[in-house]
Tab-separated table of C-alpha atoms in Angstrom:
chain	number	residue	atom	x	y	z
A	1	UNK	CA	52.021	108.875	144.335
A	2	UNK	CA	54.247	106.780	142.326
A	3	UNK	CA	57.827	104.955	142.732
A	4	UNK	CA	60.542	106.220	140.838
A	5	UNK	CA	64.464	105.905	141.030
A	6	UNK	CA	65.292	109.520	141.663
A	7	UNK	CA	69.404	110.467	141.335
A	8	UNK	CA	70.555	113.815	143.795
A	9	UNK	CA	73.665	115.442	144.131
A	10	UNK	CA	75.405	116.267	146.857
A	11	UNK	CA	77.499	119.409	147.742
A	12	UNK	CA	81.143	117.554	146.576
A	13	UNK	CA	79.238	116.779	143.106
A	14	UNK	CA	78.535	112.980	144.381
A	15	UNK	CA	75.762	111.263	142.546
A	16	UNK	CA	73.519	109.235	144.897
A	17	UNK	CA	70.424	106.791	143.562
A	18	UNK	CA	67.682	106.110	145.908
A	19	UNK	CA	64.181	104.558	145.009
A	20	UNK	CA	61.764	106.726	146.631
A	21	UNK	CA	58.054	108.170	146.153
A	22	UNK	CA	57.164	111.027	144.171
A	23	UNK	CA	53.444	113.150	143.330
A	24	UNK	CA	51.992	113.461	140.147
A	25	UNK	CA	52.595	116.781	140.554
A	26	UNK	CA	56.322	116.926	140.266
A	27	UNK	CA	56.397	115.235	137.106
A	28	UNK	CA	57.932	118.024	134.454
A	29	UNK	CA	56.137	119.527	131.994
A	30	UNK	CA	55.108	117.793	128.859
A	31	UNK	CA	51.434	116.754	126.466
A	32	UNK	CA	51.046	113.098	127.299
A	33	UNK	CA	51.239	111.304	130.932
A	34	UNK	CA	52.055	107.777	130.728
A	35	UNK	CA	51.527	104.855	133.139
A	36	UNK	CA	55.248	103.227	132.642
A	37	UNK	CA	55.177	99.616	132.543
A	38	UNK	CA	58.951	98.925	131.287
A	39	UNK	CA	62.108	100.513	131.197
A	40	UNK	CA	65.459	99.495	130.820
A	41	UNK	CA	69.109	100.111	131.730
A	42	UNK	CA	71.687	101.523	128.807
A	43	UNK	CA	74.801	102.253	129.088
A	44	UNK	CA	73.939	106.160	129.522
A	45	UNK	CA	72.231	104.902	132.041
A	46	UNK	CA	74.678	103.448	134.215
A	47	UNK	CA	76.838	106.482	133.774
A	48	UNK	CA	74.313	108.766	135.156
A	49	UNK	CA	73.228	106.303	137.886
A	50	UNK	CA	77.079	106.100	139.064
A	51	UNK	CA	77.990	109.622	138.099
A	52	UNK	CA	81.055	108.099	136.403
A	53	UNK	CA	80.366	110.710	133.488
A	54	UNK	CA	78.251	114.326	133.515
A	55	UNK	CA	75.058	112.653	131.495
A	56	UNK	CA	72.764	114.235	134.024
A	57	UNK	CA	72.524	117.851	133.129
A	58	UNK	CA	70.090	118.975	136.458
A	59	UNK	CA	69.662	117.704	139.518
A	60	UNK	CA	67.144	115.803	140.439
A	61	UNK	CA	66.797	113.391	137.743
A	62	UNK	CA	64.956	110.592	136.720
A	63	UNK	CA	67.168	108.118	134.687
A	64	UNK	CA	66.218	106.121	131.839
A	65	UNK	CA	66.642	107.078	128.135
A	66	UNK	CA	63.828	104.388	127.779
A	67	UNK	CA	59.617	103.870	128.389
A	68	UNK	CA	57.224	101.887	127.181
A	69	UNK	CA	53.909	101.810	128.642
A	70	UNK	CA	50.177	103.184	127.881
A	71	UNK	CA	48.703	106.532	127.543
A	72	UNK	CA	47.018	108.037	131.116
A	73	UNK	CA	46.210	111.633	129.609
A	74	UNK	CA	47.281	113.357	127.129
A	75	UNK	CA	46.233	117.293	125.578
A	76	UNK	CA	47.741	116.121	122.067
A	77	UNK	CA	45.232	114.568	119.949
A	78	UNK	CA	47.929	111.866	118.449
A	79	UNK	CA	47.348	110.260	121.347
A	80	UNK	CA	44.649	108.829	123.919
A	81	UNK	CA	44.169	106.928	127.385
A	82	UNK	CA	45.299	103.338	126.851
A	83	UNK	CA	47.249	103.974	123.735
A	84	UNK	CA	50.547	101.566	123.840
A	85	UNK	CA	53.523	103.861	123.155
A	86	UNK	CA	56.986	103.546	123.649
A	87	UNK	CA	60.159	106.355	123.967
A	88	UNK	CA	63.892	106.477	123.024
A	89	UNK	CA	65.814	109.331	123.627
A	90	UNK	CA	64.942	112.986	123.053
A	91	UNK	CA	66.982	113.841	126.391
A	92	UNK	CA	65.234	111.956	128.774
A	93	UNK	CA	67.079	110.617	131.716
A	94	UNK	CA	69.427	113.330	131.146
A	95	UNK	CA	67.299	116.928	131.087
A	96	UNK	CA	64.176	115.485	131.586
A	97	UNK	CA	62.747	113.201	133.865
A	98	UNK	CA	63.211	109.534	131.911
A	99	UNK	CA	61.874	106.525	132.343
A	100	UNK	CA	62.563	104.394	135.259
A	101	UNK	CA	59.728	105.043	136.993
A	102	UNK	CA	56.286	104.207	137.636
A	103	UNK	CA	54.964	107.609	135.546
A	104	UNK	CA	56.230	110.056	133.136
A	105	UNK	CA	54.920	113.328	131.282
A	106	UNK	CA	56.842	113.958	128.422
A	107	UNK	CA	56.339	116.060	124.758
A	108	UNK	CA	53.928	114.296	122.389
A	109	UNK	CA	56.448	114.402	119.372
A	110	UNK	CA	58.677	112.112	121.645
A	111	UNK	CA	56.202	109.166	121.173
A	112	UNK	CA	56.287	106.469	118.984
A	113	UNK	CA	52.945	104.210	118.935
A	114	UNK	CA	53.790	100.669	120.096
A	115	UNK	CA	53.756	97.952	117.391
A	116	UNK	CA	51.471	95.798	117.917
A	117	UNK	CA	53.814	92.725	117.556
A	118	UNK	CA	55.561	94.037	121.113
A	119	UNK	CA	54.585	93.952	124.699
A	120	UNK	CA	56.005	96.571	126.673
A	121	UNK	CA	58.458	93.912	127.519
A	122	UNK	CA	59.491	93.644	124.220
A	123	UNK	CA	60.177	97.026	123.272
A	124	UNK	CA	62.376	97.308	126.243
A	125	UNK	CA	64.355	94.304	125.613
A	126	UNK	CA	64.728	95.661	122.510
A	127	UNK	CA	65.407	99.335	123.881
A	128	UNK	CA	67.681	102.366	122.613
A	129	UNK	CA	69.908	99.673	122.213
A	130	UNK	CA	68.159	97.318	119.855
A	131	UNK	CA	66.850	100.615	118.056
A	132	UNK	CA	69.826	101.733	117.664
A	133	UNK	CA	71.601	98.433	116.536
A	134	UNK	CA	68.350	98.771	113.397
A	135	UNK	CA	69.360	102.079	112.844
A	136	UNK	CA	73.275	101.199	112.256
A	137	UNK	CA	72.184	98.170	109.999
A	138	UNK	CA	69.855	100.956	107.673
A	139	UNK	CA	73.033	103.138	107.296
A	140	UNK	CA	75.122	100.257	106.278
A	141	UNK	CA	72.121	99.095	103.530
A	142	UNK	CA	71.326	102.804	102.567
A	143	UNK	CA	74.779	102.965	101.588
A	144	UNK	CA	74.539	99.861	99.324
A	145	UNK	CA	75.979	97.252	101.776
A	146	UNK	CA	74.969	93.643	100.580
A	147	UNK	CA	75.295	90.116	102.059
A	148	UNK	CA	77.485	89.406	98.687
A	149	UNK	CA	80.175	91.854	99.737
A	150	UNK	CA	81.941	90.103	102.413
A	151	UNK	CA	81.900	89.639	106.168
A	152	UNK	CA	80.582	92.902	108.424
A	153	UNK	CA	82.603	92.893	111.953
A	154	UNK	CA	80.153	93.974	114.760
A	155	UNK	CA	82.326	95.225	117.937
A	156	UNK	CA	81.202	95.493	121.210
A	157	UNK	CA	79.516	92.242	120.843
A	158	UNK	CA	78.204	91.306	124.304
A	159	UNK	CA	76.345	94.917	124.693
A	160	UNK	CA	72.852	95.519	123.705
A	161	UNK	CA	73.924	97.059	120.514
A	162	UNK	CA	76.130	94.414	119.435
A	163	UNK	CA	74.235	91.749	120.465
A	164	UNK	CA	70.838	92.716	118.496
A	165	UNK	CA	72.908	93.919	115.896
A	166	UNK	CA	74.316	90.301	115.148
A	167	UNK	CA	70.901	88.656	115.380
A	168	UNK	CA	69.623	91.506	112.862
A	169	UNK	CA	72.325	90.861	110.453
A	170	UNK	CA	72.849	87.396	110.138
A	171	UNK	CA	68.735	86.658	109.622
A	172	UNK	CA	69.745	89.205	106.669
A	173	UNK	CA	72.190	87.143	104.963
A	174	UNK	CA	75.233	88.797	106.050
A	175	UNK	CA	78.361	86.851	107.389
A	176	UNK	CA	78.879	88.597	110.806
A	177	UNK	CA	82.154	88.722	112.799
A	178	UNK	CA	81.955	89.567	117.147
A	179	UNK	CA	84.631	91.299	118.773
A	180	UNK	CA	84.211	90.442	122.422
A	181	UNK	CA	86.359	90.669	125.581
A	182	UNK	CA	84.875	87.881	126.571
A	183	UNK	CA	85.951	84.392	125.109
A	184	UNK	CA	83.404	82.626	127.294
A	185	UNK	CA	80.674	84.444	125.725
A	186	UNK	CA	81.305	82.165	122.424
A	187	UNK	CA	78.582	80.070	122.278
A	188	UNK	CA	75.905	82.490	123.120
A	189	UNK	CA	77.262	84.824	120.389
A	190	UNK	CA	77.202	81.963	117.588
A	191	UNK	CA	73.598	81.555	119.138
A	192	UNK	CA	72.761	84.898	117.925
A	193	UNK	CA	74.177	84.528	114.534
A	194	UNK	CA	77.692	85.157	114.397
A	195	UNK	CA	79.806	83.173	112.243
A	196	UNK	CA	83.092	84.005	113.919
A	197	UNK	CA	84.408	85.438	117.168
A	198	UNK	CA	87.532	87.228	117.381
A	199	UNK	CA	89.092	88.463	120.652
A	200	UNK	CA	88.448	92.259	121.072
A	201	UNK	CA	92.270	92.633	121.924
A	202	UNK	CA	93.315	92.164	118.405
A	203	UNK	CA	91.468	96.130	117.663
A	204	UNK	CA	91.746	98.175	121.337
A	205	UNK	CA	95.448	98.849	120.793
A	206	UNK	CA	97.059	101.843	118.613
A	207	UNK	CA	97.410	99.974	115.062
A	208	UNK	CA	98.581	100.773	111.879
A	209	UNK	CA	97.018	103.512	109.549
A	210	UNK	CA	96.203	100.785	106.767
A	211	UNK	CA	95.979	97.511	107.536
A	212	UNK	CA	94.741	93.593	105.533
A	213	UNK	CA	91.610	94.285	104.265
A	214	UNK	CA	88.878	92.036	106.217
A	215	UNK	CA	85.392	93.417	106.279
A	216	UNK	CA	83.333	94.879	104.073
A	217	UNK	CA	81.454	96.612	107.094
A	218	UNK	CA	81.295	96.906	110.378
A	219	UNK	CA	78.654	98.037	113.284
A	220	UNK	CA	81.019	100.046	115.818
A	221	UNK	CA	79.900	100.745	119.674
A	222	UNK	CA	83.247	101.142	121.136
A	223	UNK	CA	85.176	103.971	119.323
A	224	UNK	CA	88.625	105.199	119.801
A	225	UNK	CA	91.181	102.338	119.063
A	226	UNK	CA	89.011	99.836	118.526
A	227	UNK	CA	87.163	102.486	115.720
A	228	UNK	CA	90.234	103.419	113.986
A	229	UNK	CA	91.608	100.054	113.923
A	230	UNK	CA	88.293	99.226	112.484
A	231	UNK	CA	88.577	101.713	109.568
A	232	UNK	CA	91.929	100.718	108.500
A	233	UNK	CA	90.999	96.911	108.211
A	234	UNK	CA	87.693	97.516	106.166
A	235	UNK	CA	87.978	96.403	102.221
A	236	UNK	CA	87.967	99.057	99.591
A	237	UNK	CA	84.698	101.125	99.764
A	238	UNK	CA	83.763	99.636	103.065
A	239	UNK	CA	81.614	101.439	105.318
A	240	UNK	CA	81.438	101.538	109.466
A	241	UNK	CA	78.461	102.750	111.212
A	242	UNK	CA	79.713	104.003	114.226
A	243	UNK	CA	77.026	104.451	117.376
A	244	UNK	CA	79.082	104.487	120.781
A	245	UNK	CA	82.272	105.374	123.152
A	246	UNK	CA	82.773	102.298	125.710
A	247	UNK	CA	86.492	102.508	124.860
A	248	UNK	CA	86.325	106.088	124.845
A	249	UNK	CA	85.263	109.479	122.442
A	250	UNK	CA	88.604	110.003	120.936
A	251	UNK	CA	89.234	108.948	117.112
A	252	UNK	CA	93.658	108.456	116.576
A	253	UNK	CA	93.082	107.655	112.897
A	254	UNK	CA	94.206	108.910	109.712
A	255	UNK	CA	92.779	109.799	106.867
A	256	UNK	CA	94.542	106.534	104.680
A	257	UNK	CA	91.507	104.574	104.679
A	258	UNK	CA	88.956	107.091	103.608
A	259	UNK	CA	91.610	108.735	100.941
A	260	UNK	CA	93.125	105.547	99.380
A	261	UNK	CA	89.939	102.658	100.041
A	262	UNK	CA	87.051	105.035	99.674
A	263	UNK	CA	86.024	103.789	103.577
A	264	UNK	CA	82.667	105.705	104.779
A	265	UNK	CA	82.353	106.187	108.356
A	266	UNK	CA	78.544	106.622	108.931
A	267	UNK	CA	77.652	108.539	112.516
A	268	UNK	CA	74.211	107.144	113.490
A	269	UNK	CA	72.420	108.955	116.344
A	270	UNK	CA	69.526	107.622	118.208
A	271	UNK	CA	68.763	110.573	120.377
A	272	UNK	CA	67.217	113.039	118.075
A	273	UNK	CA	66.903	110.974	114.884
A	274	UNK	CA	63.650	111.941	112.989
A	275	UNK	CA	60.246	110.344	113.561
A	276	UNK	CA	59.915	108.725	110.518
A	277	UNK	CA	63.119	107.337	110.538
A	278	UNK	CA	62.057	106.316	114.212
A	279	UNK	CA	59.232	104.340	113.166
A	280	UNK	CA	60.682	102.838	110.322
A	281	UNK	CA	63.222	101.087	112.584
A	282	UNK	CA	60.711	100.212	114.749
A	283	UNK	CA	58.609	98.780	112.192
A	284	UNK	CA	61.324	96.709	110.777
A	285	UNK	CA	62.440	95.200	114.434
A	286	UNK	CA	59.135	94.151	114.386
A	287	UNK	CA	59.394	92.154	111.237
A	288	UNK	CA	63.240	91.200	111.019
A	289	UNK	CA	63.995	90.297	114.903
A	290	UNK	CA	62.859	86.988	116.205
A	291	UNK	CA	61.353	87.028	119.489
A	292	UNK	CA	63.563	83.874	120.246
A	293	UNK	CA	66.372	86.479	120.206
A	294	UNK	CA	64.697	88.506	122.837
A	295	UNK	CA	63.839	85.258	125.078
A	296	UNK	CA	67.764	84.275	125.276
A	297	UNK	CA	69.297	87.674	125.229
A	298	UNK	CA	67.262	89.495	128.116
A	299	UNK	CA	67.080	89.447	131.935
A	300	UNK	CA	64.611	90.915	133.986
A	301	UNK	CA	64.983	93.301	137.094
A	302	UNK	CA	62.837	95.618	139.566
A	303	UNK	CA	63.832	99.470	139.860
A	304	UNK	CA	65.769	99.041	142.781
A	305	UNK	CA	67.450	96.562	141.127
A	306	UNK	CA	68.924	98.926	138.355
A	307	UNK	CA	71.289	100.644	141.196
A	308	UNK	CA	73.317	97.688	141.861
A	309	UNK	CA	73.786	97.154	137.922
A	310	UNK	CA	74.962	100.342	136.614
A	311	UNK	CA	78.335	99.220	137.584
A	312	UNK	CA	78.794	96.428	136.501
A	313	UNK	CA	77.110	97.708	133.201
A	314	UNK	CA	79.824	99.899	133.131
A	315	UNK	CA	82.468	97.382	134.124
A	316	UNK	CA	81.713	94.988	130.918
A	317	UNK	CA	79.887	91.841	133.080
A	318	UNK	CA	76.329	92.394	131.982
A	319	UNK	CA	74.839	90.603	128.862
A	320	UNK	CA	72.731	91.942	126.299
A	321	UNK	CA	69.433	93.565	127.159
A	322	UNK	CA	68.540	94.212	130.737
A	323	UNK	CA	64.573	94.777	131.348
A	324	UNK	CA	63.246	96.694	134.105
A	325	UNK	CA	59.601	95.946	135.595
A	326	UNK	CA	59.115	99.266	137.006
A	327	UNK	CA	56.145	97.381	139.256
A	328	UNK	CA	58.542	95.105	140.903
């Protein structure tokens, strides 16, 4: 028997989140059992937790896009008992049992081996989020984005992605700008690296198709307004690397900045992103991102715990990374 946060649905569609215990035996199919040691809580997360969106595709779930522990058994021979592994994505939390919980049995190919530079702990502060933020700064430099070129904007500052985007980028070289909702979140954003801090107001309303040039990039987890407005303010042959929704999924731009600057907008998905490109991230947060950064920009929680923050996830009052000791 093992602990896991299990979500259910009732008749009227209500989501409801209960820590409870669960047999080996109900874990869903998959190569490789782990004994979970860390998870964490995304912002996918909270949605399915809450039921404020339809993440959750069957009922009952296990939430948590994220794992890191060690090997118990596995039938794949990429892997063996004690091996330190780690898993973001692939549907988990969302049509497969995921990781906040004591155990999971997922797919081999879903695994990527643990650096050794990380503890669990350390992956999971890092997290989808972190991995994601590595991904978004290898589409801005595979599309020749350089220090040299100006200022890259990084939106949705406060989050996970934002915030281990602007440590990433500024121990590159580049000047980096934080959009934040939160003025009182100054200091702790300079902390991380950012050289300026602009109020997030300034790019969530409807704006003009073209507007003053100001970045030569920009790191996007917010989308609709905020994205457009984004786009039109980029210098010629800027590029955004766009990752997330917390404004919302639609896009009201034009097509003036791509047609008369030569702007890029770069989708970067985490989810199903190859395995090489998985472990080359992965590889590189181990080398680029200080483990200062993770010291000042993490709190950590038990699963129970992870119920009460969803929604305030959700409602914009939790900063950057959020660990959860599955044990506690």
């Amino acid at each position: 028997m093992f602990q896991a946060l299990l979500l259910t649905q009732s008749d009227d569609r209500a989501t409801h989140a209960a820590v409870q215990p669960l047999d080996e035996a109900q874990l869903p199919e998959g190569e490789v059992r782990v004994a979970v040691a860390h998870s964490t809580v995304n912002y996918k997360d909270a949605l399915a937790i809450t039921g404020k969106s339809p993440v959750v595709r069957s009922f009952p779930m296990v939430p948590g896009i994220d794992f890191a522990g060690s090997v118990v058994e596995s039938a794949d021979a990429r892997f063996k008992p004690g091996d330190a592994v780690l898993l973001n994505g692939w549907g988990v939390g969302e049509v497969h049992w995921g990781g906040l919980a004591q155990q999971a049995r997922v797919k081999a190919d879903w695994l990527v081996p643990l650096p050794a530079a990380f503890t669990t702990h350390d992956a999971m502060a890092i997290g989808t989020a972190g991995y994601t933020a590595m991904l978004c700064v290898m589409a801005l430099q595979d599309r020749g984005v350089t220090p040299d070129a100006g200022a890259v904007l990084v939106t949705g500052a406060n989050g996970g992605v934002g915030s281990i985007a602007i440590a990433l980028l500024s121990r590159l070289g580049f000047e980096v700008h934080a959009s934040t909702g939160r003025a009182n979140e100054a200091a702790h954003l300079k902390a991380l690296g950012a050289a300026e801090v602009i109020d997030r107001a300034t790019l969530s309303a409807p704006g003009k198709p073209l507007q003053k040039e100001r970045w030569a990039a920009a790191v996007d987890s917010v989308g609709s307004h905020t994205l457009a407005n984004v786009c039109a303010s980029l210098k010629y042959g800027g590029t955004v690397a766009a990752c997330g929704l917390a404004q919302g999924m639609d896009l009201p731009a034009t097509v003036a900045p791509f047609i008369l600057r030569g702007v890029t907008l770069a989708g970067v998905d985490s989810v199903y992103a190859p395995q090489a490109r998985r472990v080359s991230a992965w590889d590189r947060l181990a080398r680029e991102l200080p483990r200062e950064v993770l010291a000042a920009n993490t709190g950590t929680i038990g699963l129970a715990d992870a119920i009460g923050l969803a929604p305030r996830l959700l409602a914009g009052q939790v900063r950057g990374r959020v660990v959860v000791d599955v044990a506690a």
